[in-house]
XYZ file of C-alpha atoms in Angstrom:
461
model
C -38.282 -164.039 110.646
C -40.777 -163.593 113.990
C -37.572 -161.975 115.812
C -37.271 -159.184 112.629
C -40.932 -158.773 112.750
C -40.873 -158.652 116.277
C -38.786 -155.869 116.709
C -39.890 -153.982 114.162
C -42.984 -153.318 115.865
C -41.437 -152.646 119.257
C -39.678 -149.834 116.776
C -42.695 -148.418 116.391
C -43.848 -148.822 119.761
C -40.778 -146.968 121.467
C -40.555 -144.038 118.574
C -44.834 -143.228 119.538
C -43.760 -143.484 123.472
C -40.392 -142.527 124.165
C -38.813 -139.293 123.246
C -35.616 -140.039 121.125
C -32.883 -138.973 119.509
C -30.903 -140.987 116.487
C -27.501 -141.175 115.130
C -26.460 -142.332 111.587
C -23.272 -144.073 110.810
C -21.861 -146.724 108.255
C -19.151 -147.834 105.998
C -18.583 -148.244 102.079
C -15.864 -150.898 101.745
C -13.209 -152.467 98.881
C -11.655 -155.644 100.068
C -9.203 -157.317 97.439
C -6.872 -160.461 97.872
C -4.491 -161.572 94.634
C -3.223 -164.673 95.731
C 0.495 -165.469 93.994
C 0.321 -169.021 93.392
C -1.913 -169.983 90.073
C -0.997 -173.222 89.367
C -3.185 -175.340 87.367
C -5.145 -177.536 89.426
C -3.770 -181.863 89.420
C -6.655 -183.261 91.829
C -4.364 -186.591 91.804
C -1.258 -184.387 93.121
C -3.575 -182.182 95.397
C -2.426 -179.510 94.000
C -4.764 -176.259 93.998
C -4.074 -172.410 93.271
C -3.922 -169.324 95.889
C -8.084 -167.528 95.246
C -7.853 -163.862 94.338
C -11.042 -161.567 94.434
C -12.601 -158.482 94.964
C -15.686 -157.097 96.876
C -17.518 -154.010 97.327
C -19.950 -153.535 100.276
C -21.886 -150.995 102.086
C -23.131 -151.021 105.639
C -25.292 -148.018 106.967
C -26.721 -148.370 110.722
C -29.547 -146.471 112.449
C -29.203 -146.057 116.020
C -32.031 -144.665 118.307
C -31.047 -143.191 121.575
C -34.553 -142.802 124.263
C -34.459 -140.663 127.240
C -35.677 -143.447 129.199
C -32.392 -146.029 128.833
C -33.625 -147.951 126.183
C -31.704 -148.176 122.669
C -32.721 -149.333 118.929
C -30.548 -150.304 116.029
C -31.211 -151.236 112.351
C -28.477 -152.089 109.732
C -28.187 -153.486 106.792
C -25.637 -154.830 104.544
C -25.317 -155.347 100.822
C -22.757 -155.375 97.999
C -21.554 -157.780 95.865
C -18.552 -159.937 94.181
C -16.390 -157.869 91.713
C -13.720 -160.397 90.921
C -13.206 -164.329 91.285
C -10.533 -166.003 90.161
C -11.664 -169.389 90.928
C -14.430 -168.904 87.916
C -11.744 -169.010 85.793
C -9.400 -171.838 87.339
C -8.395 -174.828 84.949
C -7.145 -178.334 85.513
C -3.737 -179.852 83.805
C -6.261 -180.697 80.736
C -7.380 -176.975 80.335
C -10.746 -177.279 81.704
C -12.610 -175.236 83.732
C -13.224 -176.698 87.165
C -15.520 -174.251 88.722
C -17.007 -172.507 86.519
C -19.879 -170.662 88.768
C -16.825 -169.727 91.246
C -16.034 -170.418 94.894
C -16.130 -166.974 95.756
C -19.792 -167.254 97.267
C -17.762 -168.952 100.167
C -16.526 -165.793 101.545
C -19.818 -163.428 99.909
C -22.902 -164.406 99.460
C -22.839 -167.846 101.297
C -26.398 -168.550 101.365
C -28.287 -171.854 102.778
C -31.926 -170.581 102.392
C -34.388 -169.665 104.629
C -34.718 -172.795 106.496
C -31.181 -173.495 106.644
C -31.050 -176.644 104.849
C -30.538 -175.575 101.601
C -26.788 -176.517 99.318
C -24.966 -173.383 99.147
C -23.425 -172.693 95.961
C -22.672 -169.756 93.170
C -25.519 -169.866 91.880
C -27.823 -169.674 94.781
C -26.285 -166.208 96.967
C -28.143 -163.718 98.638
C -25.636 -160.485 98.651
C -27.553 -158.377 101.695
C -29.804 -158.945 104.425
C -30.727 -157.526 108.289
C -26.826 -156.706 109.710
C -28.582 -155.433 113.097
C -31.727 -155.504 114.569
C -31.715 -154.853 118.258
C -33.719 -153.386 121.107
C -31.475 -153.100 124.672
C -31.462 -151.183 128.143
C -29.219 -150.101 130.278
C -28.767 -148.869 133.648
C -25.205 -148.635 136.245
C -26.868 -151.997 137.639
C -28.405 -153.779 134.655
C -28.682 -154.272 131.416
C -29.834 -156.659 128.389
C -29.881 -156.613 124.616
C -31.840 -158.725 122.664
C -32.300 -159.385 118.144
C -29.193 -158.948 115.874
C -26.035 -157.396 117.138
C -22.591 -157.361 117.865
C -21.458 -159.961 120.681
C -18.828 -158.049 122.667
C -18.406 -159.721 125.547
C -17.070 -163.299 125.171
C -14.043 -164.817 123.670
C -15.595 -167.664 121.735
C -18.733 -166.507 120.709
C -18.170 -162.814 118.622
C -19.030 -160.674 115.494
C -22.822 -160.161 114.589
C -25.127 -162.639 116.411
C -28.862 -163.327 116.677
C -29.766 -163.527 120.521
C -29.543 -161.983 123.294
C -27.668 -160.663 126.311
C -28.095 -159.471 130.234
C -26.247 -158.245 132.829
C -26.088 -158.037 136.627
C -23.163 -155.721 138.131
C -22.360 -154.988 141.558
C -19.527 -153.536 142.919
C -17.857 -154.392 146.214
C -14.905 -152.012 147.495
C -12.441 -151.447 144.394
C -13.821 -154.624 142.978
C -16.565 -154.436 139.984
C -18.254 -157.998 139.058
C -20.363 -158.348 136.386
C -22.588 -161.508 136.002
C -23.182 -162.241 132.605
C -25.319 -164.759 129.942
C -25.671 -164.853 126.216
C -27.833 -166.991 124.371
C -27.726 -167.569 120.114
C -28.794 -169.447 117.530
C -27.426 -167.704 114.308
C -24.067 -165.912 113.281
C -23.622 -163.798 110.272
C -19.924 -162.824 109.136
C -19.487 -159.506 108.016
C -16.948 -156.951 107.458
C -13.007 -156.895 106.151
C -13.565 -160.105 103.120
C -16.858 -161.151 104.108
C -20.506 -160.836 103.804
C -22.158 -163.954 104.860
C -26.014 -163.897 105.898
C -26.918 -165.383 109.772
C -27.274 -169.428 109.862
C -27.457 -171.618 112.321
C -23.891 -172.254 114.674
C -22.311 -175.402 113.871
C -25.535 -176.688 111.135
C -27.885 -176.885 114.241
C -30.591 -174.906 115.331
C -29.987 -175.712 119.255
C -28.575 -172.226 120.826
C -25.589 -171.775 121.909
C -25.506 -170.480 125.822
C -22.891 -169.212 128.024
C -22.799 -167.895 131.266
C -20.360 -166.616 133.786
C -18.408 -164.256 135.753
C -16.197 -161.146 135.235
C -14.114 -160.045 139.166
C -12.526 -156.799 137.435
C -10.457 -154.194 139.448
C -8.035 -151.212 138.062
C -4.964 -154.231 137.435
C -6.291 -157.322 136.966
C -9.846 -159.297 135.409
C -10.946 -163.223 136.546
C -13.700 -164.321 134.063
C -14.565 -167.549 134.694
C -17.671 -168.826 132.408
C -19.256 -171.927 130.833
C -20.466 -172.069 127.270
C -22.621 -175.022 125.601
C -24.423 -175.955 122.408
C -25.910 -179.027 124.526
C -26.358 -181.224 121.370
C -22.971 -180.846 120.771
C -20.126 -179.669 123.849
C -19.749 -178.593 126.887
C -17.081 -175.869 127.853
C -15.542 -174.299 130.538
C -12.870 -171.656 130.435
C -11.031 -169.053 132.312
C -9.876 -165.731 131.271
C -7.339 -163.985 133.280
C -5.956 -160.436 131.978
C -3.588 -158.429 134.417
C -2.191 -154.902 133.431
C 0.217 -152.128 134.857
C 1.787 -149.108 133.670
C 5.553 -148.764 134.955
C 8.167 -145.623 133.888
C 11.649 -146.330 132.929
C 12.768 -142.508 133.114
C 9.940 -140.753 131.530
C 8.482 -143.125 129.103
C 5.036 -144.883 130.370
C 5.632 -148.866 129.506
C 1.985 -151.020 129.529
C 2.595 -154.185 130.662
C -0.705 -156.921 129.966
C -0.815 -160.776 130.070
C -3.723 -162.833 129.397
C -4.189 -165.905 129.736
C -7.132 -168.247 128.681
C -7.374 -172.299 129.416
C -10.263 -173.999 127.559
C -11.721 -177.590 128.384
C -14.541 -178.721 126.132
C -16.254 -182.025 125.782
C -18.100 -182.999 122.960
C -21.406 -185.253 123.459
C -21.670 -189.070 122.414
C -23.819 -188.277 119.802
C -21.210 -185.135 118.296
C -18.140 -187.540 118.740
C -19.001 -189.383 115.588
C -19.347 -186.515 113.234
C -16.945 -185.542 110.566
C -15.162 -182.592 111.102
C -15.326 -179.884 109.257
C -11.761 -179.147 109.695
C -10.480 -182.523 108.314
C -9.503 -182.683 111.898
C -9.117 -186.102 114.481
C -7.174 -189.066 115.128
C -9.417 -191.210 113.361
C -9.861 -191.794 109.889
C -13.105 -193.342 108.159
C -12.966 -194.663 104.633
C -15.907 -196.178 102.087
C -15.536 -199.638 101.335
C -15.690 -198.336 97.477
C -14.614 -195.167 96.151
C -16.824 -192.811 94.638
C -16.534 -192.219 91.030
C -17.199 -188.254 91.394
C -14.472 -187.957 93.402
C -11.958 -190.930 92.731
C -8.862 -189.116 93.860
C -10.295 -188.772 97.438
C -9.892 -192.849 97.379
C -12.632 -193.592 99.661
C -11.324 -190.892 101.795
C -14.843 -189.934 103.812
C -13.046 -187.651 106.796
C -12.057 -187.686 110.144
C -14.211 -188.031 113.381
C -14.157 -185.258 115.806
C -14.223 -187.552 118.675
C -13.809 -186.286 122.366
C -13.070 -182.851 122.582
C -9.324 -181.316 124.419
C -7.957 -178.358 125.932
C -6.140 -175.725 124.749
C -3.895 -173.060 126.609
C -3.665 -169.245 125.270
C -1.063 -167.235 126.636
C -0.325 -163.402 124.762
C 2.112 -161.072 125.999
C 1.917 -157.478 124.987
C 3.614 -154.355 126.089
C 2.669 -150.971 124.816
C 5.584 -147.664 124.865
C 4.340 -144.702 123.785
C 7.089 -141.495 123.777
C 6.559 -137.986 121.887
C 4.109 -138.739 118.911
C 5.374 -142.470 118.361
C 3.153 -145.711 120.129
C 4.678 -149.330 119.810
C 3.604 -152.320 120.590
C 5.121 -155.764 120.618
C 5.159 -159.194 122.137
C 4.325 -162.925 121.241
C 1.395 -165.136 121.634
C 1.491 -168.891 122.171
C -1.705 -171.119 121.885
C -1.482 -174.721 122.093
C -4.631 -177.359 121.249
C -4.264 -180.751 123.073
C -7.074 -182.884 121.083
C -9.762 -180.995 118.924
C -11.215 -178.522 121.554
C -11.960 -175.835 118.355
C -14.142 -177.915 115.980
C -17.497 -176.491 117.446
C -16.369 -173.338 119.323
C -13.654 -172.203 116.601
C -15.586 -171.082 114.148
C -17.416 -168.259 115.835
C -15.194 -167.174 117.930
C -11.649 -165.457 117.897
C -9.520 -164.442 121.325
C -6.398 -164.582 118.802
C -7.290 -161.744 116.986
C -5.511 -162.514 113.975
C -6.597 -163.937 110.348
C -7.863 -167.211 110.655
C -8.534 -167.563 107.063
C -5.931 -166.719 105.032
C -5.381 -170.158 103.307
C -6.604 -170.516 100.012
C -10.766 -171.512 99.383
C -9.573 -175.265 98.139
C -8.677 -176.199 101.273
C -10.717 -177.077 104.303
C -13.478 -175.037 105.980
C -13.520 -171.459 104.108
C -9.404 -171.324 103.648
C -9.051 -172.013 107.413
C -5.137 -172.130 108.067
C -3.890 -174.795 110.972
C -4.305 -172.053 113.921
C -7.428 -174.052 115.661
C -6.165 -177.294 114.180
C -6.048 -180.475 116.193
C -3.156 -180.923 118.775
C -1.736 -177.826 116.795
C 1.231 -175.867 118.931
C 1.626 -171.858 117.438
C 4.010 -169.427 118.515
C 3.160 -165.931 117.506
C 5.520 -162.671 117.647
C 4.396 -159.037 116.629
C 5.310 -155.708 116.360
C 3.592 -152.858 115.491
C 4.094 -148.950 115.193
C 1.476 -145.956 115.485
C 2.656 -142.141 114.502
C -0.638 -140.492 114.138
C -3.156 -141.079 111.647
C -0.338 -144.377 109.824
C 0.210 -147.636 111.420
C 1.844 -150.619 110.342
C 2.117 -153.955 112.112
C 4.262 -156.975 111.499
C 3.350 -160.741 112.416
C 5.211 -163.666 112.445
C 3.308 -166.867 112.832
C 4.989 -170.797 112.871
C 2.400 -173.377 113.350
C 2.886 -176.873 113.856
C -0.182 -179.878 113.896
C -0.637 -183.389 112.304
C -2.276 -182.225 109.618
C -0.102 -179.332 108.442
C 3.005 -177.144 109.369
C 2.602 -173.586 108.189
C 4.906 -170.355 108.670
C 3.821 -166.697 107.862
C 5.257 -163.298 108.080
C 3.035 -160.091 107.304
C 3.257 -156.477 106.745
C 0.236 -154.585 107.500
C 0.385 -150.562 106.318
C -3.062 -148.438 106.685
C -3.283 -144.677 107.032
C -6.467 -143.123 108.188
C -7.176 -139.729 106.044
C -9.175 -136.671 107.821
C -11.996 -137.366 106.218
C -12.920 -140.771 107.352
C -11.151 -142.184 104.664
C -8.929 -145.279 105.058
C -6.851 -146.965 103.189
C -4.732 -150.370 103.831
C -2.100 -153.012 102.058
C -1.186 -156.232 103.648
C 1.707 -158.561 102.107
C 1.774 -162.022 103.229
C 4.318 -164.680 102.744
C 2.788 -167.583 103.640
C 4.708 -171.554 103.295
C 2.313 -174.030 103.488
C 2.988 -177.818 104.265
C 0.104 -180.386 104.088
C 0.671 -184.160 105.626
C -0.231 -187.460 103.731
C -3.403 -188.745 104.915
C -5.228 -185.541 104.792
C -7.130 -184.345 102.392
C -7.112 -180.720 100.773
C -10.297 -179.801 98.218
C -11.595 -183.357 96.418
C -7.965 -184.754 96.853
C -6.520 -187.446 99.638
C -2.973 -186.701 99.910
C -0.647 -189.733 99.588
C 2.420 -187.533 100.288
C 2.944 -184.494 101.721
C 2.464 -181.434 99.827
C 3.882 -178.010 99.861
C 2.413 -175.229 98.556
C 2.928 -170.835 98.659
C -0.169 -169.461 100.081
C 1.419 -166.030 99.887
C -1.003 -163.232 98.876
C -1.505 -159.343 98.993
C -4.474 -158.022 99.951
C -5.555 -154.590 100.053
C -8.988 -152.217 101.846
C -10.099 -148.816 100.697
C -12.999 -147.671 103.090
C -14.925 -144.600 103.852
C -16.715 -144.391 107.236
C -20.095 -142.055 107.615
């Protein structure tokens, strides 16, 4: 709250001093998911349906341009839940489990203003500050500081409430940019969600990473380290190398990157419960709670050391008359439970992290970040002027679950700033005994169709 008022007055103080110019943009989203599976819900089978629901959102920014460097933005975002299906999910009995919905998960998600409130259906808050920022820049450096959109680093991304600086130099064909973020809060916003800014990982100790980027016309060497110090410790490399060969006349792009991650969680972290139903080590109750009998004592796993994990994509780009393609495959590979604190915020992947369904863990995480979880990834995708459509075919293996998915993605981008989009997702889902999915401990493995089609409708100002 001292950050918004904070800049708010600097606002004030730049308009009166600086001569300025402003530009006005936004976006008025539909996002819609109907999930295919609506089975009744057997919390002693572990058996839970696919969500389907709807949102409408709007998100108009402000941005204020001085002659002197400097640049302002404001945004805000606001909109609300149209459809939940989970308000109207019922058990093998006929009752209604969840009657105030789980839909808040994805919009509305709201912990209060000290960050220690239970979030729940009842208790959302549907808009709130999107961007708030003041930065500068110059060919030599630059910094950004309030609400806004981390670009920069693989682990930490989307809307964030820091800050950022930058020191470049160049040396022959070489460019090297020295780097540092700092944050404390994350919001989630866009596509399905609209989740105010709380605290990384439940803890109000920033997050903080630093490093290097070595970047000429082929290749970039970014090493950096990132910490919440209560919690990790990570270091990481990022190597990207690109080149544009012919085979007759047609231009082929050519880029591999490649990212290792080592991250080691503190003593005090190592005997958490993960979030992610992830670990080697399970703790039980010595009695089982009567709330929640089927989880049998069941109280989670314990995030323990940390790991390593290895991302390797592969992408080639051919572009010939008015066609562009693009295909290749992506491998990523966890050894341990490197993603339980840096996962979550976060996304070098690029692809849907959440496509599960809301019963199960985190916010219908699938097993992508899971623990010792191996994914192979292939994709194709095809550009002729304003349509696209991409395939994906995903086949992820991990203790805890083995899950396959193929998707169709269509959108078409109208001259108006108009765009619409359809995804269809098949989606085979196979949890492992001894893991537990909603309020239910599985004592065999379970398999379930997570398939779902989702649509966007959205009009850009």
């Amino acid at each position: 709250m001292l950050l918004k008022k904070f800049l708010i007055l600097l606002f004030f103080i730049f308009e009166l001093g600086f001569g300025f110019d402003y530009t006005f943009s936004g976006d008025v989203a539909n996002y819609s998911k109907i999930g295919f599976n609506h089975v009744s819900i057997d919390k002693a089978m572990g058996r839970y349906p696919t969500d389907s629901f709807s949102i409408l959102y709007a998100t108009p920014n402000v941005k204020f341009h001085t002659d002197s460097n400097f640049d302002m933005g404001i945004g805000f975002a606001f909109g609300g839940l149209v459809y939940d299906s989970t308000e109207r999910d019922r058990d093998t009995l006929g009752n209604l489990v969840n009657p105030d919905g789980l839909g808040y998960k994805y919009f509305g998600y709201y912990l209060g203003k000290n960050g220690k409130e239970k979030a729940s259906g009842k208790n959302t808050k549907d808009y709130f500050f999107s961007n708030i920022y003041i930065g500068y820049e110059n060919d030599f450096f630059s910094f950004k500081i309030g609400r806004f959109l981390f670009k920069n680093t693989d682990w930490l991304t989307g809307n964030q409430e820091g800050g950022e600086i930058h020191l470049k130099a160049n040396f022959g064909e070489w460019s090297n940019d020295f780097w540092g973020v700092i944050t404390e809060k994350k919001s989630s916003l866009g596509g399905k969600w609209l989740k105010d800014f709380k605290f990384l990982n439940s803890s109000p100790i920033p997050t903080i990473a630093a490093g290097i980027k070595i970047k000429n016309s082929h290749m970039s060497f970014t090493p950096y380290v990132q910490s919440q110090p209560n919690l990790y410790v990570m270091t990481a490399l990022h190597f990207v190398y690109n080149v544009t060969f012919f085979i007759g006349d047609v231009p082929i792009e050519f880029q591999t990157d490649f990212l290792p991650m080592f991250v080691h969680h503190t003593l005090g972290a190592q005997n958490r419960f993960s979030v992610y139903d992830n670990g080697d080590r399970s703790v039980f109750s010595p009695s089982v709670n009567p709330k929640n009998p089927y989880l049998y004592g069941y109280e989670g796993r314990l995030v323990e050391k940390g790991g390593e994990s290895v991302y390797l994509k592969q992408l080639f780009k051919i572009s010939k008359n008015s066609l562009r393609h693009h295909f290749g495959f992506q491998i990523y590979k966890n050894f341990g439970n490197p993603n339980e604190f840096v996962g979550g915020w976060g996304n070098p992947i690029g692809i849907d992290l959440n496509d599960s369904t809301i019963y199960d863990r985190g916010t219908a995480n699938n097993a992508i970040f899971a623990s010792d979880a191996f994914n192979n990834i292939f994709f194709y995708g095809l550009q002729y002027q304003n349509f696209n459509i991409n395939m994906l075919n995903r086949y992820t293996i991990s203790p805890r679950s083995n899950e396959e998915s193929f998707s169709i993605n269509m959108d078409y981008l109208f001259p108006n700033k108009l765009s619409i989009g359809i995804n269809l997702t098949y989606f085979d889902d196979i949890t492992k005994k001894g893991y537990e999915v909603y309020q239910t401990y599985l004592k065999q493995d379970i398999r379930e169709d997570r398939s779902y089609i989702s649509t966007y409708i959205k009009h850009s100002f």
